[in-house]
PDB file of C-alpha atoms in Angstrom:
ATOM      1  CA  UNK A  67      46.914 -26.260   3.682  1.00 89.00           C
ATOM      2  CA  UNK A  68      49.979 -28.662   3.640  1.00 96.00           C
ATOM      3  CA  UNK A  69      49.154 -32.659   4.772  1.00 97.00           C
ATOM      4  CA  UNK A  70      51.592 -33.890   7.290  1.00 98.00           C
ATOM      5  CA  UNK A  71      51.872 -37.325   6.401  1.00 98.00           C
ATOM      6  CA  UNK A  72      53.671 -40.138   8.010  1.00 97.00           C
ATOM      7  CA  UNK A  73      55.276 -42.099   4.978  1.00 97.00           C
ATOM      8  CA  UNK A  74      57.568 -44.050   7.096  1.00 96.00           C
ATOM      9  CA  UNK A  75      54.512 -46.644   7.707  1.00 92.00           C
ATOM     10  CA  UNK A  76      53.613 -46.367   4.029  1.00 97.00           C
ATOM     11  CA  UNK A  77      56.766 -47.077   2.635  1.00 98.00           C
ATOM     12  CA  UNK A  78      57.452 -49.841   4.675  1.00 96.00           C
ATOM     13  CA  UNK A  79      53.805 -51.232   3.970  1.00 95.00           C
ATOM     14  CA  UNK A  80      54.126 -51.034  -0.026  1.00 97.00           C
ATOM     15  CA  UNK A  81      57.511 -52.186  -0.057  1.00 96.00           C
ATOM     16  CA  UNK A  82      56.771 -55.261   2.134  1.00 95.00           C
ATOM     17  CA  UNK A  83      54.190 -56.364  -0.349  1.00 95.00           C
ATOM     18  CA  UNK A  84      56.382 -55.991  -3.615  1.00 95.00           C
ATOM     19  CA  UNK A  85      58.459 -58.596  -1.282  1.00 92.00           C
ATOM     20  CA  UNK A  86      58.691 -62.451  -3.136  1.00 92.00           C
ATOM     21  CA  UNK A  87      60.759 -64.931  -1.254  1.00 89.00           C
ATOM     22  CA  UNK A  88      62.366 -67.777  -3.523  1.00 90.00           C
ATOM     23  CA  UNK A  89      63.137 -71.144  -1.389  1.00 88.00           C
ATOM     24  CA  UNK A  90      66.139 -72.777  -3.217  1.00 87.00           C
ATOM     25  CA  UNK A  91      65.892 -75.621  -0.545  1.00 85.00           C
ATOM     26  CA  UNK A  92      69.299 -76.539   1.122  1.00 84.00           C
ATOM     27  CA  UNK A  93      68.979 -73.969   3.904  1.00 86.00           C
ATOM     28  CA  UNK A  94      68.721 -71.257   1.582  1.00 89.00           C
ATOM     29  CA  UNK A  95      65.725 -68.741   0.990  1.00 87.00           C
ATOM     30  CA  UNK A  96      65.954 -65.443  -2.067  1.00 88.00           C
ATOM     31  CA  UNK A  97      64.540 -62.445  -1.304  1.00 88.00           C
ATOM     32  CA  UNK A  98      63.737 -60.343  -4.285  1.00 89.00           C
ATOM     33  CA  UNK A  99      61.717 -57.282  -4.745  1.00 92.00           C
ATOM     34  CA  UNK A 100      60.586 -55.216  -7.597  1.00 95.00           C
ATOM     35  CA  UNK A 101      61.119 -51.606  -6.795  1.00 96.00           C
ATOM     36  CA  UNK A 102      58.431 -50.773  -9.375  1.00 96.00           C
ATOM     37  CA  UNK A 103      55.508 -52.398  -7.794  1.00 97.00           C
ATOM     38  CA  UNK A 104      57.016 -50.701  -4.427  1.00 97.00           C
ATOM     39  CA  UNK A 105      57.165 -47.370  -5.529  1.00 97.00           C
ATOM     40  CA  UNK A 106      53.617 -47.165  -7.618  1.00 98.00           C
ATOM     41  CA  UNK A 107      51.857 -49.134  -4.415  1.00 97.00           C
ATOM     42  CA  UNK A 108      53.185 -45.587  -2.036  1.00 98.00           C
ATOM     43  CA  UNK A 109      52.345 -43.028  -4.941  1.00 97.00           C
ATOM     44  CA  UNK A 110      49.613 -44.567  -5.299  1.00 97.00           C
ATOM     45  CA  UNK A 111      48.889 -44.231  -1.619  1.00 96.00           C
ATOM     46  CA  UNK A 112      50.309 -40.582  -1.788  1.00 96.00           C
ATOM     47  CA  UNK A 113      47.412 -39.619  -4.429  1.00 95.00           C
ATOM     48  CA  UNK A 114      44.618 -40.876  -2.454  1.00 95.00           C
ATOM     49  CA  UNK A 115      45.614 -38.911   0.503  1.00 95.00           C
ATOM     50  CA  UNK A 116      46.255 -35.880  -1.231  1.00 93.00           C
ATOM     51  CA  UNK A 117      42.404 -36.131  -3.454  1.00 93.00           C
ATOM     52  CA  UNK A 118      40.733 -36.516   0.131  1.00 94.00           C
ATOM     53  CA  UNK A 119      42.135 -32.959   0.832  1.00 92.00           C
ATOM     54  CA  UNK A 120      41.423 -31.263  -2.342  1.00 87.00           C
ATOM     55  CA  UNK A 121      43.897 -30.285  -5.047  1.00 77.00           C
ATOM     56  CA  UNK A 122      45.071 -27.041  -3.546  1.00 82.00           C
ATOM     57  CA  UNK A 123      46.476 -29.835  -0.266  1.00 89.00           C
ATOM     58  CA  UNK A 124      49.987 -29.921  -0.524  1.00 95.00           C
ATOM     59  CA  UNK A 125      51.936 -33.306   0.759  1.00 97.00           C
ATOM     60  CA  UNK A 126      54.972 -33.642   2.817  1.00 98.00           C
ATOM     61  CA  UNK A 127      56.469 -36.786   3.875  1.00 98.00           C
ATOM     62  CA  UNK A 128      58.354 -37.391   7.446  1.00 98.00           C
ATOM     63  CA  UNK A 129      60.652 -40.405   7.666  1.00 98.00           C
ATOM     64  CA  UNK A 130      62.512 -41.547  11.185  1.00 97.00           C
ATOM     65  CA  UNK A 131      66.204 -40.812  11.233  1.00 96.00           C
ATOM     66  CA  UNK A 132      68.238 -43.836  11.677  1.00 92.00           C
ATOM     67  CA  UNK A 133      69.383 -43.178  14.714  1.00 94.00           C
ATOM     68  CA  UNK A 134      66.636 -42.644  17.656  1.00 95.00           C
ATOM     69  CA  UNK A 135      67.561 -40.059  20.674  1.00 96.00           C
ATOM     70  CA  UNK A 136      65.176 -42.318  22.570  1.00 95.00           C
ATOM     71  CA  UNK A 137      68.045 -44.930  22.614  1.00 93.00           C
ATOM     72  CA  UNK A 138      69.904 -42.570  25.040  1.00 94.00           C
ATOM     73  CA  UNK A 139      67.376 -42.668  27.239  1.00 95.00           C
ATOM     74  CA  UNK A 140      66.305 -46.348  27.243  1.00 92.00           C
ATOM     75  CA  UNK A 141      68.857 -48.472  25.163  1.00 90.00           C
ATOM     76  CA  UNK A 142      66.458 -51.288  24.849  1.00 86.00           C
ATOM     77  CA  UNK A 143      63.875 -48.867  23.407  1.00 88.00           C
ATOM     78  CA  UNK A 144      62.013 -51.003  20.374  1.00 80.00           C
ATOM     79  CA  UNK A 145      64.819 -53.428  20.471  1.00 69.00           C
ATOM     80  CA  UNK A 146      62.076 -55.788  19.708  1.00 63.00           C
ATOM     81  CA  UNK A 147      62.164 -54.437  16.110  1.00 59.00           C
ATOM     82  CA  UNK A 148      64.939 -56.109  14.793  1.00 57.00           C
ATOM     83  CA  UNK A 149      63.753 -57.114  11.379  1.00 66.00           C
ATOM     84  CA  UNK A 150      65.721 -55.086   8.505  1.00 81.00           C
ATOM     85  CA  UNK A 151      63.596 -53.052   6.448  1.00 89.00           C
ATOM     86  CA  UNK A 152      61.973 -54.535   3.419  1.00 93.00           C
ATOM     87  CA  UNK A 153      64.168 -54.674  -0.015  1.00 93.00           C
ATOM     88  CA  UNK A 154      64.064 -51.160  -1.681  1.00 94.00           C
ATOM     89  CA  UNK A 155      63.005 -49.189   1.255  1.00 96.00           C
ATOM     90  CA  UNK A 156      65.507 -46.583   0.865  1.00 96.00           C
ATOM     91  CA  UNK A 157      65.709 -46.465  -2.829  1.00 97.00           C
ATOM     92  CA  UNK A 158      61.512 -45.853  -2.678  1.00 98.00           C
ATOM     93  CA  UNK A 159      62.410 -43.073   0.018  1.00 98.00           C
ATOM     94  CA  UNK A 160      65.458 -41.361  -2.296  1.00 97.00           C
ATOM     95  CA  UNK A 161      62.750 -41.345  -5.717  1.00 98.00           C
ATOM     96  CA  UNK A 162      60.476 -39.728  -3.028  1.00 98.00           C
ATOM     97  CA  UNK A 163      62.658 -36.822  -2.667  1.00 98.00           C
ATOM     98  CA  UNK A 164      62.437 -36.290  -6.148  1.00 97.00           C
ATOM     99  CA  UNK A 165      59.089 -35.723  -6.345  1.00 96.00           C
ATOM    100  CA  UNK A 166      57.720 -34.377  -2.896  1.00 97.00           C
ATOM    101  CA  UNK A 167      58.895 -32.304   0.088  1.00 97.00           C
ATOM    102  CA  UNK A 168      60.293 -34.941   2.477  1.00 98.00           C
ATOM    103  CA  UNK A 169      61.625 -34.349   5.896  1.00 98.00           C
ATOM    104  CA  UNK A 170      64.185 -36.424   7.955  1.00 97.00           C
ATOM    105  CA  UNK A 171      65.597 -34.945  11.065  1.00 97.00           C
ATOM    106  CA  UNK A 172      68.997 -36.286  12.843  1.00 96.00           C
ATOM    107  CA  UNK A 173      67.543 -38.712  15.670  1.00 97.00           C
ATOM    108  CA  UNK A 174      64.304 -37.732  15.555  1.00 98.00           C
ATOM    109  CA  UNK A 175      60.961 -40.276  14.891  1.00 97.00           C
ATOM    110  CA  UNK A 176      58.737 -39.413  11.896  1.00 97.00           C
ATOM    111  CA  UNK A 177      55.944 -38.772  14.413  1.00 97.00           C
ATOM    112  CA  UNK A 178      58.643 -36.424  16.551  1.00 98.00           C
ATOM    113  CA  UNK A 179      59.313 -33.956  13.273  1.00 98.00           C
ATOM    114  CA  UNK A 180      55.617 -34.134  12.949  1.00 98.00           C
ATOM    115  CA  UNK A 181      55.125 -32.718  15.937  1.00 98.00           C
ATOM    116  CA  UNK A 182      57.440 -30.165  15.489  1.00 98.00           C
ATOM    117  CA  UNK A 183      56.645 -29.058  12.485  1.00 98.00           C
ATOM    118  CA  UNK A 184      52.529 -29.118  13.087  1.00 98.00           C
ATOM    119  CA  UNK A 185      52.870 -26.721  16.509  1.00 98.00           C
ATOM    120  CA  UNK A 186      55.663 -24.062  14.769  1.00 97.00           C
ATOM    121  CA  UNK A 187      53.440 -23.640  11.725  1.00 96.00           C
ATOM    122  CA  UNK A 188      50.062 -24.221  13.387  1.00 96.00           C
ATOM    123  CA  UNK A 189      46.640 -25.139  10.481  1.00 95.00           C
ATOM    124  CA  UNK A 190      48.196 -28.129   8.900  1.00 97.00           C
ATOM    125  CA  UNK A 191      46.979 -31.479   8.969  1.00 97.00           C
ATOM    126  CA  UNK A 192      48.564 -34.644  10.795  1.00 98.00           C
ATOM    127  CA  UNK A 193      47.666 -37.366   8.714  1.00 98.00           C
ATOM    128  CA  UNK A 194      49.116 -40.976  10.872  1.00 97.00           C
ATOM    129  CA  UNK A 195      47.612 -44.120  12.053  1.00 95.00           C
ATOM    130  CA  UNK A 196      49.784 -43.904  15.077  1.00 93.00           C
ATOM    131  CA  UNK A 197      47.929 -43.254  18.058  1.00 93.00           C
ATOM    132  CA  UNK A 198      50.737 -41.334  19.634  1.00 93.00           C
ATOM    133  CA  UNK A 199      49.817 -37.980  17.695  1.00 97.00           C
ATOM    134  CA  UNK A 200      46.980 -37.521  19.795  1.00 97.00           C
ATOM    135  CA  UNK A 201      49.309 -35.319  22.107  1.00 97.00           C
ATOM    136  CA  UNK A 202      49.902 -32.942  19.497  1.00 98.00           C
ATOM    137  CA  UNK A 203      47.173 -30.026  18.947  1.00 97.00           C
ATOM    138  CA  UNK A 204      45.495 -29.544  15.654  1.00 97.00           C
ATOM    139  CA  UNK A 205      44.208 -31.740  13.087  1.00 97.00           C
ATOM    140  CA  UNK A 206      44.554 -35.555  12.802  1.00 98.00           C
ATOM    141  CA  UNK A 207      43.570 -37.889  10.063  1.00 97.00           C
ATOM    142  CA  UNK A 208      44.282 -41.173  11.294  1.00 96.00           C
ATOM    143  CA  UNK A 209      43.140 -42.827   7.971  1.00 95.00           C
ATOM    144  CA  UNK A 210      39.814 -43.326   9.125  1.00 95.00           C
ATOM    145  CA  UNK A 211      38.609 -40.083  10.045  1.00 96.00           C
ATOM    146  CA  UNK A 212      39.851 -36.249  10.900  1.00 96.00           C
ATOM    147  CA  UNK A 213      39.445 -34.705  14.273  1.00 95.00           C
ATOM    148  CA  UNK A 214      40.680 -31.951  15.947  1.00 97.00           C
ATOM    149  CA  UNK A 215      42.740 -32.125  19.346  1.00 97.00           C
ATOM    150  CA  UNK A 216      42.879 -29.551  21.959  1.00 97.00           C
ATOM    151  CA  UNK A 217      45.946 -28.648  23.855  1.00 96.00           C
ATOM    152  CA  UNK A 218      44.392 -30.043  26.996  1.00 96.00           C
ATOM    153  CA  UNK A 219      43.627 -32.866  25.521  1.00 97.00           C
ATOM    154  CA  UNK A 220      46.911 -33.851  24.003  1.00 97.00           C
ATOM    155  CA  UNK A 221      48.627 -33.000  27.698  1.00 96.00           C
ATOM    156  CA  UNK A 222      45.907 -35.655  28.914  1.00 97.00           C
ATOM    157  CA  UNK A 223      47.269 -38.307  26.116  1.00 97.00           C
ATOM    158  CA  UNK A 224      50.587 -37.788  27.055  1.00 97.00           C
ATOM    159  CA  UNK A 225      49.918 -38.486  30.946  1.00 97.00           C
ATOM    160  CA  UNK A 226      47.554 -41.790  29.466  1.00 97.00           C
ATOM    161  CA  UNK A 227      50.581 -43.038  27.485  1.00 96.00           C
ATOM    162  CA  UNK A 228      53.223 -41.985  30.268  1.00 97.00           C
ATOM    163  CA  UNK A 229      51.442 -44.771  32.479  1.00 97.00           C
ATOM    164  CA  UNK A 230      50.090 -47.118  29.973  1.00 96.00           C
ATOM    165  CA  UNK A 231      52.895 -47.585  27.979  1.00 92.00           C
ATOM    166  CA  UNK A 232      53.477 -48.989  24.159  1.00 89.00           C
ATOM    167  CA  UNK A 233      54.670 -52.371  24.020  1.00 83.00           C
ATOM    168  CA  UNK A 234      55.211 -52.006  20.000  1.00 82.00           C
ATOM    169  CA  UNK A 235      57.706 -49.036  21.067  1.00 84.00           C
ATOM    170  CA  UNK A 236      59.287 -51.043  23.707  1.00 82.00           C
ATOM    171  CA  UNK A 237      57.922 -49.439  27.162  1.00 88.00           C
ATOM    172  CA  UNK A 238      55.769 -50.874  29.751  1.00 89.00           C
ATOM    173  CA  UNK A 239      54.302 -48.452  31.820  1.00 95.00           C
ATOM    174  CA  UNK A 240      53.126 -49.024  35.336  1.00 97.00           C
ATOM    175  CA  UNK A 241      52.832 -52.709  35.175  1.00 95.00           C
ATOM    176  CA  UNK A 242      48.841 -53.888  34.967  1.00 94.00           C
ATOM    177  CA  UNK A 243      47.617 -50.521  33.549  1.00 96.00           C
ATOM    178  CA  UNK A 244      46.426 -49.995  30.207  1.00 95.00           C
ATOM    179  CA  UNK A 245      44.796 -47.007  28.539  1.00 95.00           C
ATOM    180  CA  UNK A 246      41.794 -47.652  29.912  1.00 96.00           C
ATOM    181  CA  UNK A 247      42.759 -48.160  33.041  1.00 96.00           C
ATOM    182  CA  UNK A 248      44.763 -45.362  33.179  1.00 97.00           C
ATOM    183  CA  UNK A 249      41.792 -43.135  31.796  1.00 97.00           C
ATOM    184  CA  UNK A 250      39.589 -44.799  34.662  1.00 97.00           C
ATOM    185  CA  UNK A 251      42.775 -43.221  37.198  1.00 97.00           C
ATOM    186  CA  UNK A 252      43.193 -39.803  35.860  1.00 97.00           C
ATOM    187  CA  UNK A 253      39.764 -39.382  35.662  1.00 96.00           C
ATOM    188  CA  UNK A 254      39.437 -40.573  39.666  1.00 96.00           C
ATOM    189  CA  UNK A 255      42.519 -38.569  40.703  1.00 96.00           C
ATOM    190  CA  UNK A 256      43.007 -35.846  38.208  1.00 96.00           C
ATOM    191  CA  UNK A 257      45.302 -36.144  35.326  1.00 96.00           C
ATOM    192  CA  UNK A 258      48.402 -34.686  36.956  1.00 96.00           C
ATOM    193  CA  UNK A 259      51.820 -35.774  37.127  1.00 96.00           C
ATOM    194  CA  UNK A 260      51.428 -36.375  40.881  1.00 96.00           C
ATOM    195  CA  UNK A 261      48.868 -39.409  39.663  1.00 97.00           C
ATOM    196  CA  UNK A 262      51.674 -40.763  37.725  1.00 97.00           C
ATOM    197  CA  UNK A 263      54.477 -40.995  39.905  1.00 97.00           C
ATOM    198  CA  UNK A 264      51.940 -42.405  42.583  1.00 97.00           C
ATOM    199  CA  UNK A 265      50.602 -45.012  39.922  1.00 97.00           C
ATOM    200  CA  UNK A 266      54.180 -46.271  39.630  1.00 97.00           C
ATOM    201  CA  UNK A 267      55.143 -46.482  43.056  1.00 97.00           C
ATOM    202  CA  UNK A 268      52.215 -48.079  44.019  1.00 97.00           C
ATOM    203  CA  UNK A 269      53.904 -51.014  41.523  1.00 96.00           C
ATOM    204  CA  UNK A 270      57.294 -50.336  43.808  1.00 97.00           C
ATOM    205  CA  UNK A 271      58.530 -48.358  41.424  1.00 97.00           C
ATOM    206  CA  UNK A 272      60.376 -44.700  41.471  1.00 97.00           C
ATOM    207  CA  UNK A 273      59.933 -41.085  39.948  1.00 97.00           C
ATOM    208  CA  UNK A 274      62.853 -41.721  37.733  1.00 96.00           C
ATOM    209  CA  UNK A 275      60.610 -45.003  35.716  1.00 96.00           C
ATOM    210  CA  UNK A 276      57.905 -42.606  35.810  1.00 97.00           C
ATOM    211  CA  UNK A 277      60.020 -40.186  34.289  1.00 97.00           C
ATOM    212  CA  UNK A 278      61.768 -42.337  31.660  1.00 96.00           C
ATOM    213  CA  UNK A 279      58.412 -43.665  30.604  1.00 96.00           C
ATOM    214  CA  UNK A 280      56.715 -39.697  30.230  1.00 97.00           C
ATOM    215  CA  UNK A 281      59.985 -39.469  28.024  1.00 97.00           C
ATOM    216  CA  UNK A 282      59.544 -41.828  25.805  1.00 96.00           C
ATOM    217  CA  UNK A 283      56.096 -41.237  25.229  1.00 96.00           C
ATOM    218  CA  UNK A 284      56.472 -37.846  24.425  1.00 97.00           C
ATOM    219  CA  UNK A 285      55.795 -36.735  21.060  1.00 98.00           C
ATOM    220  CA  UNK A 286      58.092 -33.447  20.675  1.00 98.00           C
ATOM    221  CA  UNK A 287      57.022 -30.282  19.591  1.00 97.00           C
ATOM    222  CA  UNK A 288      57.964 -26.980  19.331  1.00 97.00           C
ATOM    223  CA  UNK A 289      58.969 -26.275  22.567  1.00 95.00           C
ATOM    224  CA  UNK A 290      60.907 -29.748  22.814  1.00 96.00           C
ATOM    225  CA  UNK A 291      63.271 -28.962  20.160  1.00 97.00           C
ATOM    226  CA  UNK A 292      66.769 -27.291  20.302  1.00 97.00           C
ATOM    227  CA  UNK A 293      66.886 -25.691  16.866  1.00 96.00           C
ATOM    228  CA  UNK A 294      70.490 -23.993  17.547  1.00 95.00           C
ATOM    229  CA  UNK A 295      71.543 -27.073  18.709  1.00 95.00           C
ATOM    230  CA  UNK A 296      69.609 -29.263  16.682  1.00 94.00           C
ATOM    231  CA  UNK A 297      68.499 -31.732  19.592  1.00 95.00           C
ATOM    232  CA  UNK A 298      65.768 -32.746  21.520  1.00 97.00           C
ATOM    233  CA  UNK A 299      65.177 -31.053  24.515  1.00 96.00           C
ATOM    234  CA  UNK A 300      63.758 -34.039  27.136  1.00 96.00           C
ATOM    235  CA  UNK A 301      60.617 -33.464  28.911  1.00 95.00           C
ATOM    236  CA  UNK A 302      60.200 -32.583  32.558  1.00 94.00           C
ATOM    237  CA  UNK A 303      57.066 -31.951  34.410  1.00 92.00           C
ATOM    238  CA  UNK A 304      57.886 -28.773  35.418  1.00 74.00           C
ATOM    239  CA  UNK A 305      58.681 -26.929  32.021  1.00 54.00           C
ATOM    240  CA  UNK A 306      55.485 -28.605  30.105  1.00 52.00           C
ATOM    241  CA  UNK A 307      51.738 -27.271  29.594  1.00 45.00           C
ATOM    242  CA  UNK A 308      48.958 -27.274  32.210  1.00 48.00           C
ATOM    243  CA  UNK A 309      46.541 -29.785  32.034  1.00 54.00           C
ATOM    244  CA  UNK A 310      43.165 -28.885  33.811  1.00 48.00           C
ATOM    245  CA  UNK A 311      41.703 -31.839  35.002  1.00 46.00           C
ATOM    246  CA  UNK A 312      38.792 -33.150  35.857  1.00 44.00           C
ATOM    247  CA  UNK A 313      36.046 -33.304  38.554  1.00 37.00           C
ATOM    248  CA  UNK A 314      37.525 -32.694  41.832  1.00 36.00           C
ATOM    249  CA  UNK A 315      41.735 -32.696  40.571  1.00 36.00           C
ATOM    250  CA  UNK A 316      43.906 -29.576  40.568  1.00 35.00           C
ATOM    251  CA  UNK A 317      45.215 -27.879  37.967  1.00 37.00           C
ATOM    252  CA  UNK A 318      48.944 -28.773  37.825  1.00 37.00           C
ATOM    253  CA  UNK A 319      51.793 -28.873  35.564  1.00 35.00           C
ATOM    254  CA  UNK A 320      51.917 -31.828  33.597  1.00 38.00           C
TER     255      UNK A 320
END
């Protein structure tokens, strides 16, 4: 059994805290770091993981790719984030290679290679805090507890997030509609992209926001992904899973 782990939010975590800002008064503020304390704080992280899944678990670490194919389709997509990474964030990441499997993918998220890599080579564990790999079937540990996700389910999350948005990822949604919200729609009208596009022109907006926000929300996987040409392929409604709904909603292509 190998643990899919997102180490992008570890990394950044551990490294943050080895952080020690010196103020040297006349406008001017030192920011040092000690890569040791960085780098035992996310092994040390690492082991923990690995004991909860027994000794015969084997680890491998996902990292985001610099550059984000979700900047093609919205360029203001977590523009918010502007904050360089903490000191000795790469470094940690290169004396990482050393020691573990770790995969980066050109333009792809950590959770997007995740995704990929959990629904081509299915019995693996997803082990993320991020909410967003609830689309993806299989196993999640979200650091609090493991669960297992259906395919249905996952094509439900995606719809959710399509309308509810992520405001740490940038995206809004149909304005006024949260998760729960949303849950309390699908649930009323079915959980079909038809209940989408009509949540976001009932806010005056078009299929093509709908459409840019499913985008953006979706998590690839294996059927998302180019591998000849090494690039995502975008989500449309039509060429996605089936989602059957609920209590009187039809089954329709999500």
């Amino acid at each position: 059994m190998k643990i899919l782990c997102d180490a992008d939010f570890i990394v950044y975590k551990a490294c943050a805290a080895a952080e020690t800002e010196i103020d040297w008064g006349n406008d001017t503020i030192l920011v040092t770091s000690s890569f040791n304390d960085a780098y035992s704080a996310t092994t040390r992280e690492l082991t923990k993981l690995k004991d909860k899944f027994g000794s015969l678990a084997t680890l491998i670490l996902f990292f985001s790719d610099s550059i984000n194919f979700r900047k093609k389709i919205m360029p203001e997509y977590k523009g918010h984030r502007n904050r360089k990474k903490p000191c000795g964030y790469k470094r940690v990441i290169n004396q990482l290679k050393k020691e573990y499997e770790v995969i980066i993918k050109p333009t792809l998220e950590a959770d997007d290679t995740m995704g990929i890599y959990a629904t081509k080579n299915p019995g693996n564990i997803i082990a993320s805090p991020d909410k967003d790999m609830r689309q993806i079937p299989g196993q999640l540990y979200n650091f609090d507890e493991t669960f297992t996700i259906t395919p249905e389910e996952g094509a439900r999350w995606h719809l959710v997030q399509s309308c509810a948005g992520d405001s740490t990822d940038g995206y809004s949604g149909v304005p006024g509609i949260g998760v729960k919200r949303a849950e309390v729609l699908f649930n009323k009208k079915g959980y079909s992209w038809k209940t989408v596009v009509e949540a976001f022109k009932e806010k005056d907006l078009t299929e093509k926001d709908a459409l840019i926000n499913a985008r953006l929300a979706r998590i690839l996987t294996v059927e998302d992904y180019d591998f000849k040409k090494k690039r995502p392929k975008l989500w449309t409604p039509a060429s996605s899973y089936k989602v059957n709904s609920g209590a009187g909603s039809e089954d329709e292509t999500a």
